[in-house]
Every structure is written in C-alpha cells, then in structure tokens.
Coordinates of C-alpha atoms in Angstrom, one line a residue:
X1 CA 79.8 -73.3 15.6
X2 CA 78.7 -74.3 18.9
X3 CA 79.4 -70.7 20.4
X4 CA 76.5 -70.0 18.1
X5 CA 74.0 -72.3 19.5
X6 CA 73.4 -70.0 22.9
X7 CA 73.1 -66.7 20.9
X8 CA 71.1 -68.2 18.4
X9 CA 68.8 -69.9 21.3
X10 CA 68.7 -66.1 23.1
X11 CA 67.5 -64.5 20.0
X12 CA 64.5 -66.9 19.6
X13 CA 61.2 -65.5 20.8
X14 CA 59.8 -66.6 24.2
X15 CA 57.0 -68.3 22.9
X16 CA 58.9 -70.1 20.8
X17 CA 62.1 -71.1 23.4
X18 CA 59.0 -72.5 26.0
X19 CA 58.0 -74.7 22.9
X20 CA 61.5 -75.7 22.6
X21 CA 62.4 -76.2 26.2
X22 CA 58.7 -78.5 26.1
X23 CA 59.9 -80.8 23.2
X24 CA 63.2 -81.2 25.4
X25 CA 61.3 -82.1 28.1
X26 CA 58.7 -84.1 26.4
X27 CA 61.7 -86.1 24.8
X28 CA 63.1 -87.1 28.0
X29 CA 59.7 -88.0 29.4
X30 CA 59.4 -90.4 25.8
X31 CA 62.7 -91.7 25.8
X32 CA 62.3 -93.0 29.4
X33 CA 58.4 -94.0 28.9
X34 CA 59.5 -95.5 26.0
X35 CA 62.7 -97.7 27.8
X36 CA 60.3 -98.7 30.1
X37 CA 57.8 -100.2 28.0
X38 CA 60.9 -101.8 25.7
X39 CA 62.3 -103.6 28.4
X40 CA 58.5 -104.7 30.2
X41 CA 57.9 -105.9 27.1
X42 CA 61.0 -108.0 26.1
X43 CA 60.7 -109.6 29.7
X44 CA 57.1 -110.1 29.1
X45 CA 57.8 -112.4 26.0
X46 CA 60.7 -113.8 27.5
X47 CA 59.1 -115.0 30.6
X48 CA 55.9 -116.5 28.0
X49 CA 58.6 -118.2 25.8
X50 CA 59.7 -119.6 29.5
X51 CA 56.7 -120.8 30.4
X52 CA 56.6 -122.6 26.9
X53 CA 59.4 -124.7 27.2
X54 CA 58.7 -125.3 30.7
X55 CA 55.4 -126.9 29.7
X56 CA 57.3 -128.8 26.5
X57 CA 59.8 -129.8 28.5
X58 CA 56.9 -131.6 30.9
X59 CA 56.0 -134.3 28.1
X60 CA 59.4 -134.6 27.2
X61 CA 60.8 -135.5 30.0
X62 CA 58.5 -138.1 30.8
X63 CA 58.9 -139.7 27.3
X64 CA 62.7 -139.8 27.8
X65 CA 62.1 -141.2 30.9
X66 CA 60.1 -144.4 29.8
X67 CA 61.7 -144.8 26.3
X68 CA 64.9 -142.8 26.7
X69 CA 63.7 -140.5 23.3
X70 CA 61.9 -137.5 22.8
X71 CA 59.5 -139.3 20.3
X72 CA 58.7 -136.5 18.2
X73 CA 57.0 -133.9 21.1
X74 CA 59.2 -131.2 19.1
X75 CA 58.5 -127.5 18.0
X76 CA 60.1 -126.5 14.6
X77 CA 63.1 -124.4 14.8
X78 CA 64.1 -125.7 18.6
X79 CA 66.9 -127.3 19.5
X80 CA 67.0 -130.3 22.2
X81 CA 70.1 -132.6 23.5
X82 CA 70.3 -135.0 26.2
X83 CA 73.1 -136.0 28.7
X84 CA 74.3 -138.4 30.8
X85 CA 75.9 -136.5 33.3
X86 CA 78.3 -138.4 36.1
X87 CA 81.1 -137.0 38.2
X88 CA 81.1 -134.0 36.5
X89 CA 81.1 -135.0 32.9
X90 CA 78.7 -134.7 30.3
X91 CA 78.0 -136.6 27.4
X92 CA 75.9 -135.8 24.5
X93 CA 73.2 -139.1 23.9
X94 CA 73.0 -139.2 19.7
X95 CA 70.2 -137.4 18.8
X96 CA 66.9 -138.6 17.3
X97 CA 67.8 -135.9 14.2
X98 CA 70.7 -134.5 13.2
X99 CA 68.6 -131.2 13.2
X100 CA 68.1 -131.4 16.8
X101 CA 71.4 -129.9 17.6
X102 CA 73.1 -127.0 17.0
X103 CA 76.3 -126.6 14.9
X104 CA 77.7 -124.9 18.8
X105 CA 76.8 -127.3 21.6
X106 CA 79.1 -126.0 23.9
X107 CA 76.3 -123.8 25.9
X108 CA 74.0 -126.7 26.1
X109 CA 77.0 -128.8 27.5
X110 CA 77.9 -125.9 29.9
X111 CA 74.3 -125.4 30.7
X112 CA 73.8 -129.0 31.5
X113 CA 77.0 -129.7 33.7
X114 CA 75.3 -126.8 36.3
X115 CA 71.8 -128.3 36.1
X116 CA 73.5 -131.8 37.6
X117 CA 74.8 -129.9 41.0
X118 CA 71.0 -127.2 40.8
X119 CA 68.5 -127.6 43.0
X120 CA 65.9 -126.6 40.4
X121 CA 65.5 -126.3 36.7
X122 CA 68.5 -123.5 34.8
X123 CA 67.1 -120.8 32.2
X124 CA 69.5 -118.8 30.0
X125 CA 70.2 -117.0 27.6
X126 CA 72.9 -117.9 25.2
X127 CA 74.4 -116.8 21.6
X128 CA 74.6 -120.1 19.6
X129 CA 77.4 -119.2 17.0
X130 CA 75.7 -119.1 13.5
X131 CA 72.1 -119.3 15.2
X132 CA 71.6 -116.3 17.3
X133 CA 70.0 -115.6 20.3
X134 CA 68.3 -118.6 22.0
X135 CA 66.5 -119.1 25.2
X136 CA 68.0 -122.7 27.0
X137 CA 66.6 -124.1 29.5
X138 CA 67.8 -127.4 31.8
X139 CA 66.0 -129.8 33.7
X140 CA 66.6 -133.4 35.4
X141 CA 64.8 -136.2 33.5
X142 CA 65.9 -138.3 36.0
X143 CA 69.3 -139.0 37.9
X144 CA 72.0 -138.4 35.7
X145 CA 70.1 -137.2 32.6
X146 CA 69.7 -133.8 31.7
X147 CA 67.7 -132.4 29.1
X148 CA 68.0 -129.3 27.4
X149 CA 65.4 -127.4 25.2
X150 CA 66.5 -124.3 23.5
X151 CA 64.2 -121.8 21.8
X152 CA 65.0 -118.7 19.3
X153 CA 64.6 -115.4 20.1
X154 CA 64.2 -114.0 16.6
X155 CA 60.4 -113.5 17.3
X156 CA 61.1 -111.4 20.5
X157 CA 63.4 -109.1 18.9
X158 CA 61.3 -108.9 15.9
X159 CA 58.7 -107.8 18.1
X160 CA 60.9 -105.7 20.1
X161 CA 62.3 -104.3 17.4
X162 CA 58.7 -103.2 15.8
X163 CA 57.3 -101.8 19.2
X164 CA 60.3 -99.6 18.9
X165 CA 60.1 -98.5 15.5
X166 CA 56.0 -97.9 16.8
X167 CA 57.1 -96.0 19.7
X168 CA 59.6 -93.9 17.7
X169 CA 57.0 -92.8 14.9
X170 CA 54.2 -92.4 17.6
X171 CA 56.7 -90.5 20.3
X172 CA 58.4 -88.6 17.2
X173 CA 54.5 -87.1 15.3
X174 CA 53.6 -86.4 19.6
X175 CA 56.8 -84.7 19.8
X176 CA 55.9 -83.0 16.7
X177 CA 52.6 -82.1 17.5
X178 CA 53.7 -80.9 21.0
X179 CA 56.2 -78.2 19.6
X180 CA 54.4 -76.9 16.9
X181 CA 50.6 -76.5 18.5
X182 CA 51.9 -76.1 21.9
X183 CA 54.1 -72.7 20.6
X184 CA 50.6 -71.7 18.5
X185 CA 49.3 -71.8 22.3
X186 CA 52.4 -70.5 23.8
X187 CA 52.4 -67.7 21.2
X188 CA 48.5 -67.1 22.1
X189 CA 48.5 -66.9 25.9
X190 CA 52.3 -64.7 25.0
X191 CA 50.0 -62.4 23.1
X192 CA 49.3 -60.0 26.1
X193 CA 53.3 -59.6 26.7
X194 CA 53.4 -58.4 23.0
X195 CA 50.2 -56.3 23.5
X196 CA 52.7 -54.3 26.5
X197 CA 55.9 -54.0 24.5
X198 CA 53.6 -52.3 22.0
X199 CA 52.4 -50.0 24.2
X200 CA 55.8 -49.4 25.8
X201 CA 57.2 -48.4 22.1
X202 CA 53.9 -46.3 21.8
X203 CA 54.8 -44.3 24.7
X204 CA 58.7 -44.3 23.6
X205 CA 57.7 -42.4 20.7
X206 CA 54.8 -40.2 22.6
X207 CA 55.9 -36.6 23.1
X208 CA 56.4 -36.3 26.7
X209 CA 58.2 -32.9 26.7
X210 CA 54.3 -30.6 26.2
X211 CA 53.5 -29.2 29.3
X212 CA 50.0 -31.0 28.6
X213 CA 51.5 -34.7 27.6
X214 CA 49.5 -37.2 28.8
X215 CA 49.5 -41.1 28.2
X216 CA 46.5 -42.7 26.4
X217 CA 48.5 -45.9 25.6
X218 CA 47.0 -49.0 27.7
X219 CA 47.8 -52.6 27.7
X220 CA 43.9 -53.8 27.1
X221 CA 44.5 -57.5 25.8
X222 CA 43.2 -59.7 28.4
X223 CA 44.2 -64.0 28.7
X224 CA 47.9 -65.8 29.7
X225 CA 46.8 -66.4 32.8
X226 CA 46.7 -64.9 36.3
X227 CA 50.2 -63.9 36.4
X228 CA 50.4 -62.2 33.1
X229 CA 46.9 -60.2 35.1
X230 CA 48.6 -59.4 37.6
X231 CA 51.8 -58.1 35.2
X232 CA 49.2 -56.2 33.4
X233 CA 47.5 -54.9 36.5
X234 CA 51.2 -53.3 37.1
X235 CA 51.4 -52.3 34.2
X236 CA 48.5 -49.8 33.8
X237 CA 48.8 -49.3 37.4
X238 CA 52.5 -47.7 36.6
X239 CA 50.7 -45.9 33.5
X240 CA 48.6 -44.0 35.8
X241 CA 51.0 -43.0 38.1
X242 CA 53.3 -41.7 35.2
X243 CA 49.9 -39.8 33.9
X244 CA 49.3 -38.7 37.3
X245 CA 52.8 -37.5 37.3
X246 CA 52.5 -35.8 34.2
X247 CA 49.6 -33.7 34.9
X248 CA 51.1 -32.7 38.2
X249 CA 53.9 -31.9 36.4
X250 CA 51.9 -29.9 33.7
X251 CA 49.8 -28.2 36.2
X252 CA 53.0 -27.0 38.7
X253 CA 55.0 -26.0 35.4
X254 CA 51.4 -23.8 34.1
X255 CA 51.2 -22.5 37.7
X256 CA 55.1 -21.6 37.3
X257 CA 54.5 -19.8 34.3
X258 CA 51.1 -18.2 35.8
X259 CA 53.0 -17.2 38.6
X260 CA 56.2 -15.4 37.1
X261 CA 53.8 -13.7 34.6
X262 CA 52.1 -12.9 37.5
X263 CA 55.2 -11.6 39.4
X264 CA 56.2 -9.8 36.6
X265 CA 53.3 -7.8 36.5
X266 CA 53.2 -7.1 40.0
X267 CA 56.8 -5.8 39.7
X268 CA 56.2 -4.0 36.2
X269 CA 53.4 -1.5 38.1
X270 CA 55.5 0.0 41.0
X271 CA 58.7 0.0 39.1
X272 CA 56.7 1.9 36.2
X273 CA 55.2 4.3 39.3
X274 CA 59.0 5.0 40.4
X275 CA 60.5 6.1 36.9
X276 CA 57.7 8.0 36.1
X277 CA 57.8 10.0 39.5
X278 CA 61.4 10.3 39.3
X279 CA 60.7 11.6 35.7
X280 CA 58.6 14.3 37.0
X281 CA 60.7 14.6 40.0
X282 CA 63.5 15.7 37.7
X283 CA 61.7 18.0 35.5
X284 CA 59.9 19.6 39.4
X285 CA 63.2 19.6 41.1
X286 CA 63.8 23.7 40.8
X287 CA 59.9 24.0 41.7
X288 CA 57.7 24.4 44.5
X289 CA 59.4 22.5 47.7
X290 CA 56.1 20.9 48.4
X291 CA 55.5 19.5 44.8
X292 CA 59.0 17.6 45.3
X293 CA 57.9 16.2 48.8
X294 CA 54.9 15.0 47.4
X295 CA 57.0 13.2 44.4
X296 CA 59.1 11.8 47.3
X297 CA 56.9 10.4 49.4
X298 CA 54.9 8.7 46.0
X299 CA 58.8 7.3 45.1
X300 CA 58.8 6.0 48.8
X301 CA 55.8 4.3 48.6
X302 CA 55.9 2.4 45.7
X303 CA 59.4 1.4 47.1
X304 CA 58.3 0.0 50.1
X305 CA 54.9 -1.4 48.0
X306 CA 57.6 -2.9 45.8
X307 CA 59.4 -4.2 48.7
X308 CA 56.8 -5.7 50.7
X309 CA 55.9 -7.7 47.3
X310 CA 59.8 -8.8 47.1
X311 CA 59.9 -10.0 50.9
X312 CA 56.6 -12.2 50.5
X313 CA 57.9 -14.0 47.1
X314 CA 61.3 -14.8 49.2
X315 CA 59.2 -16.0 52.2
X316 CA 57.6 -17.7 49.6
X317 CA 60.2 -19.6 47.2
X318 CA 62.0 -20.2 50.8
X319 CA 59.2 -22.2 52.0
X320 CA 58.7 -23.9 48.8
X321 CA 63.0 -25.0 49.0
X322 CA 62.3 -26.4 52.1
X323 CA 65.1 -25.1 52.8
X324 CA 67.8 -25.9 56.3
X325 CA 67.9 -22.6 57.3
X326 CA 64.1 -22.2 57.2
X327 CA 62.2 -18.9 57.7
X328 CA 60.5 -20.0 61.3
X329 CA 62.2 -18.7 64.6
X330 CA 60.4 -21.6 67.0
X331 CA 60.0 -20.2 70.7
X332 CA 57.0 -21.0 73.8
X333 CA 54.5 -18.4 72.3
X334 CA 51.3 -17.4 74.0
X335 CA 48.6 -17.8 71.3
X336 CA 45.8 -16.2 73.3
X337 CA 48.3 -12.9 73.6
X338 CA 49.7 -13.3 69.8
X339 CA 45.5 -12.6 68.7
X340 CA 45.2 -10.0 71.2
X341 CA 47.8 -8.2 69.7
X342 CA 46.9 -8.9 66.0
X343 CA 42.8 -7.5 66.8
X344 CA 44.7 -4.7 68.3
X345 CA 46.7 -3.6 65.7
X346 CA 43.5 -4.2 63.5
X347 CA 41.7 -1.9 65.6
X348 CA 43.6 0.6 65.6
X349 CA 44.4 0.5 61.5
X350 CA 40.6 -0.5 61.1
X351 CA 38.3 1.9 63.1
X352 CA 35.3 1.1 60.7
X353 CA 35.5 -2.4 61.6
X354 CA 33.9 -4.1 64.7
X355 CA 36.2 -6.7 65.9
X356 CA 35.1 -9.0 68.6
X357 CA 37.7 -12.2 69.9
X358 CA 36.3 -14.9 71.9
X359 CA 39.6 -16.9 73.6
X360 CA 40.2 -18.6 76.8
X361 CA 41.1 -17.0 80.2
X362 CA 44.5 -18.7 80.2
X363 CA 47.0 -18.5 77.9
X364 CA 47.6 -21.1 75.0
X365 CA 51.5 -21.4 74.8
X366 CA 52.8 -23.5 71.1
X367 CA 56.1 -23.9 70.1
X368 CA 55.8 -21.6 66.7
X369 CA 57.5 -18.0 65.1
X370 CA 55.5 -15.8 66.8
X371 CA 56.8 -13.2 64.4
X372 CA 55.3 -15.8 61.3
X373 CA 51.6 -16.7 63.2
X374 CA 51.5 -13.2 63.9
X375 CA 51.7 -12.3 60.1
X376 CA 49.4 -14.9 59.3
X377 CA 46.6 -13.6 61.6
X378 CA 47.6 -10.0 60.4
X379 CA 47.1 -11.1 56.5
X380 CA 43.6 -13.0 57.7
X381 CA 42.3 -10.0 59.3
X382 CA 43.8 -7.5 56.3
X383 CA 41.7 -9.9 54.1
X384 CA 38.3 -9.6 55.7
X385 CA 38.8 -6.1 55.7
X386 CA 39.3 -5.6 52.0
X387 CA 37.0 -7.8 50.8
X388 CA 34.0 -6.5 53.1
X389 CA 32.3 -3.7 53.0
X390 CA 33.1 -0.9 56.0
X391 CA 30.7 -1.7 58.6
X392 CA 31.1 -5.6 58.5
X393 CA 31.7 -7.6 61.7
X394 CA 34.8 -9.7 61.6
X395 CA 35.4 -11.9 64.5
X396 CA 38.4 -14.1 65.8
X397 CA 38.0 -17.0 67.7
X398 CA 40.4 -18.9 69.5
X399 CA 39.8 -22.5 71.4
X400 CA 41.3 -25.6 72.1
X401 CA 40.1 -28.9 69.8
X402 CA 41.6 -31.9 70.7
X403 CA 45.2 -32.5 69.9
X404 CA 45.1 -28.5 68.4
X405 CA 45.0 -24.8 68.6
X406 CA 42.8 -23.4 67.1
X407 CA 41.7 -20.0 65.3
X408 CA 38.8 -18.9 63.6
X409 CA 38.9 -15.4 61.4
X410 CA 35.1 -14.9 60.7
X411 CA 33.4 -11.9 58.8
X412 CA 30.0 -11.1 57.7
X413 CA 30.5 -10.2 53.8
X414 CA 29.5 -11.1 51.0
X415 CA 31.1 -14.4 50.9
X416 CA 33.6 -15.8 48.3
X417 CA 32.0 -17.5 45.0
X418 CA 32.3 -21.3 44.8
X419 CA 33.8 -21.4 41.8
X420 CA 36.7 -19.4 43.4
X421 CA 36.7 -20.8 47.1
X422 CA 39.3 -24.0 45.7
X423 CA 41.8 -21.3 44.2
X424 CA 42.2 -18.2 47.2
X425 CA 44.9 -19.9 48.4
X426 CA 47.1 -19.7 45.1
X427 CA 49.3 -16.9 44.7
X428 CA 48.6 -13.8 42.9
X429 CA 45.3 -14.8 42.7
X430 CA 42.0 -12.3 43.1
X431 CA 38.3 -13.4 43.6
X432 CA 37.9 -9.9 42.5
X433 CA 39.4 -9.6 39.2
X434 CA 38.6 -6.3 38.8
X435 CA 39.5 -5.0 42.0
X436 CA 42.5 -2.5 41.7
X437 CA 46.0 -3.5 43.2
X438 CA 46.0 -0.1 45.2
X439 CA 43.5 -1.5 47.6
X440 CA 43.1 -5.4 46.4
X441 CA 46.7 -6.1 47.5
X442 CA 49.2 -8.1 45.1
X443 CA 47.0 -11.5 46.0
X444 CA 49.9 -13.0 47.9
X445 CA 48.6 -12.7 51.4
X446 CA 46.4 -16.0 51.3
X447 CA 48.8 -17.5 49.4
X448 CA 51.7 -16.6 52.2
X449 CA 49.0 -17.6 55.2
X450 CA 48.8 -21.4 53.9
X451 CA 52.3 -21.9 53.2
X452 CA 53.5 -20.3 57.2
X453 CA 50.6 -22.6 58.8
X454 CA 51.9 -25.2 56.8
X455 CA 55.6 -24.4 57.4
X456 CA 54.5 -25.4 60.9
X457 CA 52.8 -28.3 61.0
X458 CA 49.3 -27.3 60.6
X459 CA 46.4 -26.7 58.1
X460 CA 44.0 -23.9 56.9
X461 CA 40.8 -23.8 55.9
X462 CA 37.8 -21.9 54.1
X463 CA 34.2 -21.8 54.7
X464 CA 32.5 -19.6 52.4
X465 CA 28.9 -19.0 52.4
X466 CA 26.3 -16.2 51.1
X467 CA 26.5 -13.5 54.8
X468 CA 29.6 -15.7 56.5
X469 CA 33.3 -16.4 55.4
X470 CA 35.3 -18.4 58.1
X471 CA 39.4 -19.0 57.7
X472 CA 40.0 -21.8 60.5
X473 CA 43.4 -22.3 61.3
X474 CA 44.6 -25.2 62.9
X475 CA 48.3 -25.6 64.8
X476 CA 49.7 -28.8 67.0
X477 CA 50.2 -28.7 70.5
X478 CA 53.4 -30.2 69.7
X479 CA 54.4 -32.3 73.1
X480 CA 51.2 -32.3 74.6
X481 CA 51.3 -28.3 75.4
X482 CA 47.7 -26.9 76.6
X483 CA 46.3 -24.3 78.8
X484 CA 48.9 -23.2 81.5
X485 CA 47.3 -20.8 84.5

C-alpha cells in the first residue's frame, strides 16, 4: 500500500504535485507559526497570572504580618497556607477556612521549605492531586513565615486550548484555500507547457515522409513566466530549424529527382544515337566503304559524347562524397601560365573569338590541381563561346586581391536573364531551354566549375548584365603564396 503512494504521486499532474508539494510546505510553515504563537501565548498568561499573585500576595502579607491572618484579601477558587518554618521544618498555621487548602498540601509544604533558604520569592508550577494544574508561588512574610498563594490554571488552558482549536480551523480553511486556488493558478500559468505537448502530438501525427512536409504547428500561448518564455522561445526556435531542415531536405531530394531525370535523359540521347547507327551500320555493312566510316566515326562520337557526360557526373557525385581519396592532385601551380594555356587552347578551337588576357608579369604560383583549375577555365571559356554570338569579345583577367587569386572570364553577349542568373550553377540546367544539346552542351559545365573551385577552397561568381557577363573566380593563397620573380 505504501509502494503505491510514489507511483500514484508520479502519475499526478504537475500542476497539481506543485499544489501538493505547497500545502506540505505551507503545513510546516503553520504547524511551526502556529507552536510559536501557542507557547507565547501560554507564557503570556502565565507571566499575567504571576504578576496577579505577586500583587495579592503584597496585601496579604502585610495583613499576616500585623494580625497573623489573611483577613479575607482572598480570590475565589485560590488556595493559600501559611508556615512557620524553623530548622528546616514546616508547619502548616490552621487555616482561616477549611477551603483555603487543598486536599494535597504536600507542594505548598515542599514549596515553602525552599522559600526559607531563597534569596527571593519561588513561582511553580505544580499538579495538586484532584485539583489540577495550579500556579504557587512563595514569599517571606517575615522571618520564619512563609506564605503561599496558589492559582488555577484552568483559564489558561481553556484559553490555550481555544486559540488552538482557532489556529487549527483558520490554518486548516488557509491550507485549504492554498491547495485548491493555488493549483487553479498553478494549472493556469502550467497552461503554456500543455499548449507545447499539444503541439508536439500535432507534429507526431504530421506526415513528415512528403518531400514537401512542412511544420505549421506553433506553441503561441503566451504567460508562466519568463522561464516558461524562454522554453517556448526554444521551442519554436527548434520548430524552425526542423522546418528549415525539412525544406532543405525537400528541395535536395526534388533536385535529386530533377537531376537523375535529368541524367537519364542525357544518357537516353547518345545511347539512342549508338543503337540506331549500329542498326544502320548492320544493315550498310556489305555497302559502300565510306558509308560504314561515316557510321563509325557517328558511333565514336556519341561514345566519347556519352563518355565525357559519364566522367563529369563521377567528378561530380565524387565531390559531393567528400570523399578521402578526393579528385584534386595539389601541386605549386603557376596560375598566370595555367590561363595562358587555357586562352591558347581557346584560340586555337575558337578562331571567331577575340580573346584578350590581362595578367601580371610574374607568375602567380597556388597550391591547386592544375589539371582541375585548368578544366574550370576551359569550361568558363567553352561557355562564353556558346552562349555568344561569333564575333563577341571574351576576356580573361587575372590579378591579385588581397588574401586571393583571382580570375575574371568576361564576354560581351547578350547577358544571362535574372530570373536565371541564381540557377546556372545547378546541374543539367540551360538558360536556353531551347537550345539543342549538340551545341548547348549537357549543362553540366557550370555546374562542374563551382563544385572544382569549391573542392579547393574558393568561390565563384556571376555578374550578368544586358552587353556584359563576368564569372569571377576566386582561389586562396594558401600560406601566404604571392607573386614570385
């Protein structure tokens, strides 16, 4: 049964168990307020009913003094005796009444023998058998007379007695009052806590597995109190980050599906191109030599098309793994010579495109893959050039900014739209849509660009306007390295 209590006490609600550990509390405080007052009170009346028979016992005294009896200066219901005390012995004078004594005179006796050898007046209190509590109290008449004056007590413990039974009803209603309106309060200022478990089921029971889940549930119930603020404040702060989470989540799992869709598609067209011209290469095998060789060398390009496609979506998902054994080949590379080469190769490829590269006279030497920057610049340059009309001036710029290396691809085209300057950089993605993939590429050159320059350490950039469209790309010095000459 007592097992039970703690379970029982564990299952109550919080509001509730703060009411409860507040009435225990509350009790305590009571009990103690309430032993405190008791006992100031009961000395209280027993230090007035001391001072009563001192000033009774004044008169008295004096009377037995000059006529040896009290004389009637008597209150009802006390009890008085007189001795003649002498070498230790005391003896009881008759007394005036036979109610002035009490059936047990053995306290008064007792009380009177240690007033002869005091050096001031004796107050006690003693249980006169058949009376009750009285209140005795001693002092010398004169030389070897001793009076005693005993009081009842009945009044103070009837008074005791009903400030108790007052403090109990008053202390036990408070108590009362103190549980039940303090766990209304409780429950009240509580109400916010409740407000949050709600919205935690809510969100137990929302669908997180849609691609586009998102979390409307808030905890909006405002009081309790600064700290149940600041556990709100958490709260919806953790809210959004889960909602954050869940749209970048939703967004990289759409992009996933865009991209193998994407992928596929890209694949799908050469691989179509190959069976078909094998096809036809089968049914033209017994013809004309040079109708084979030109079904050969379409199978060989759409193979190495195919191919090029495959190595960029490796490069790709191997930069997204992050993996150990990353793609990058770090060496002391000469930037300055790495564009040199690059503008070279473009004008030789390029003939209808003026290329002019501003860089300094002595070289710029990073810690990168030459092999990687190299195909960065390459896919910058192949980029101008396909989305530019012949004729247009491209331009490649190298300096030195700061802490960085940097290089500018600028053309003179068109320029790219604004609602598709935020989105070049995504794979398989074409500002043209139209454009055909013979001479638009598969749209993973941009994409391949950003992730090498951000494989090492650097950024890329896009400035797009109407007659100007300028790819900066930006690579750490990495140590301090700079011009060297």
């Amino acid at each position: 049964m007592i097992g039970r209590l703690p379970r029982g006490y564990r299952r109550l609600r919080l509001g509730t168990r703060l009411a409860l550990g507040l009435g225990v509390l509350a009790l305590v405080v009571f009990a103690v307020v309430g032993t405190a007052l008791t006992t100031y009170m009961r000395d209280y009346l027993s230090n007035q009913l001391d001072d009563q028979l001192g000033l009774a016992q004044v008169a008295q005294s004096k009377n037995v003094a000059e006529t040896g009896s009290l004389q009637g200066k008597k209150y009802w219901g006390w009890y008085y005796a007189v001795y003649d005390v002498s070498g230790g012995n005391a003896v009881l004078r008759k007394p005036e009444e036979t109610s002035d004594l009490p059936r047990d005179v053995a306290p008064l006796t007792s009380l009177a023998r240690a007033q002869a050898t005091a050096d001031s007046e004796i107050v006690r209190t003693a249980d006169l058998t058949g009376d009750g509590e009285y209140r005795l109290r001693a002092c010398e008449v004169k030389p070897g007379v001793i009076l005693i004056s005993g009081a009842p007590m009945d009044d103070i413990d009837d008074t005791v007695r009903r400030l108790v039974t007052v403090q109990v009803i008053a202390f036990g209603l408070a108590l009362l009052a103190l549980v039940v309106f303090g766990r209304r309060m409780l429950r009240r200022g509580l109400n916010p806590l409740s407000d949050m478990a709600h919205t935690a089921r809510g969100i137990t029971s929302h669908d997180l597995t849609e691609s586009a889940a998102r979390l409307p549930l808030r905890a909006d119930k405002r009081g309790g109190g600064p700290e149940v603020e600041d556990l709100r404040t958490a709260f919806n702060t953790m809210l959004e980050h889960i909602d954050d989470s869940l749209a970048v989540r939703a967004e990289a799992e759409q992009r996933l599906r865009r991209f193998v869709a994407d992928a596929s598609h890209e694949l799908r067209t050469p691989l179509m191109s190959v069976r078909g011209y094998a096809d036809l290469f089968q049914y033209a095998a017994a013809n004309a030599p040079e109708e084979r060789d030109r079904h050969l060398a379409r199978l060989r390009a759409e193979a190495a098309r195919m191919g090029v496609l495959l190595d960029d979506l490796l490069l790709l998902a191997r930069l997204d793994a992050a993996e150990v054994d990353a793609p990058l080949r770090l060496q002391d590379t000469d930037l300055v010579g790495l564009v040199e080469e690059a503008a070279a190769a473009f004008r030789a490829s390029r003939p209808d495109r003026p290329l002019t590269v501003t860089s300094p006279p002595a070289p710029l030497k990073l810690r990168v893959d030459p092999h990687r920057i190299r195909q960065v610049l390459d896919n910058l340059l192949t980029n101008a050039a396909v989305h530019t009309p012949a004729g247009t001036q491209v331009w490649m710029k190298v300096a030195l900014e700061e802490d960085r290396a940097v290089v500018r691809v600028v053309d003179a085209g068109p320029g790219i739209p604004p609602a598709d300057r935020e989105r070049v950089f995504d794979r398989f993605y074409r500002v043209d849509k139209a454009r055909s993939r013979d001479r638009g590429g598969s749209g993973l050159g941009l994409a391949v660009a950003s992730s090498l320059v951000c494989a090492h350490g650097g950024t890329i950039e896009l400035h797009s306007e109407p007659g100007s469209t300028t790819f900066t790309v930006a690579l750490p010095l990495r140590g301090g390295a700079g011009p060297t000459g």
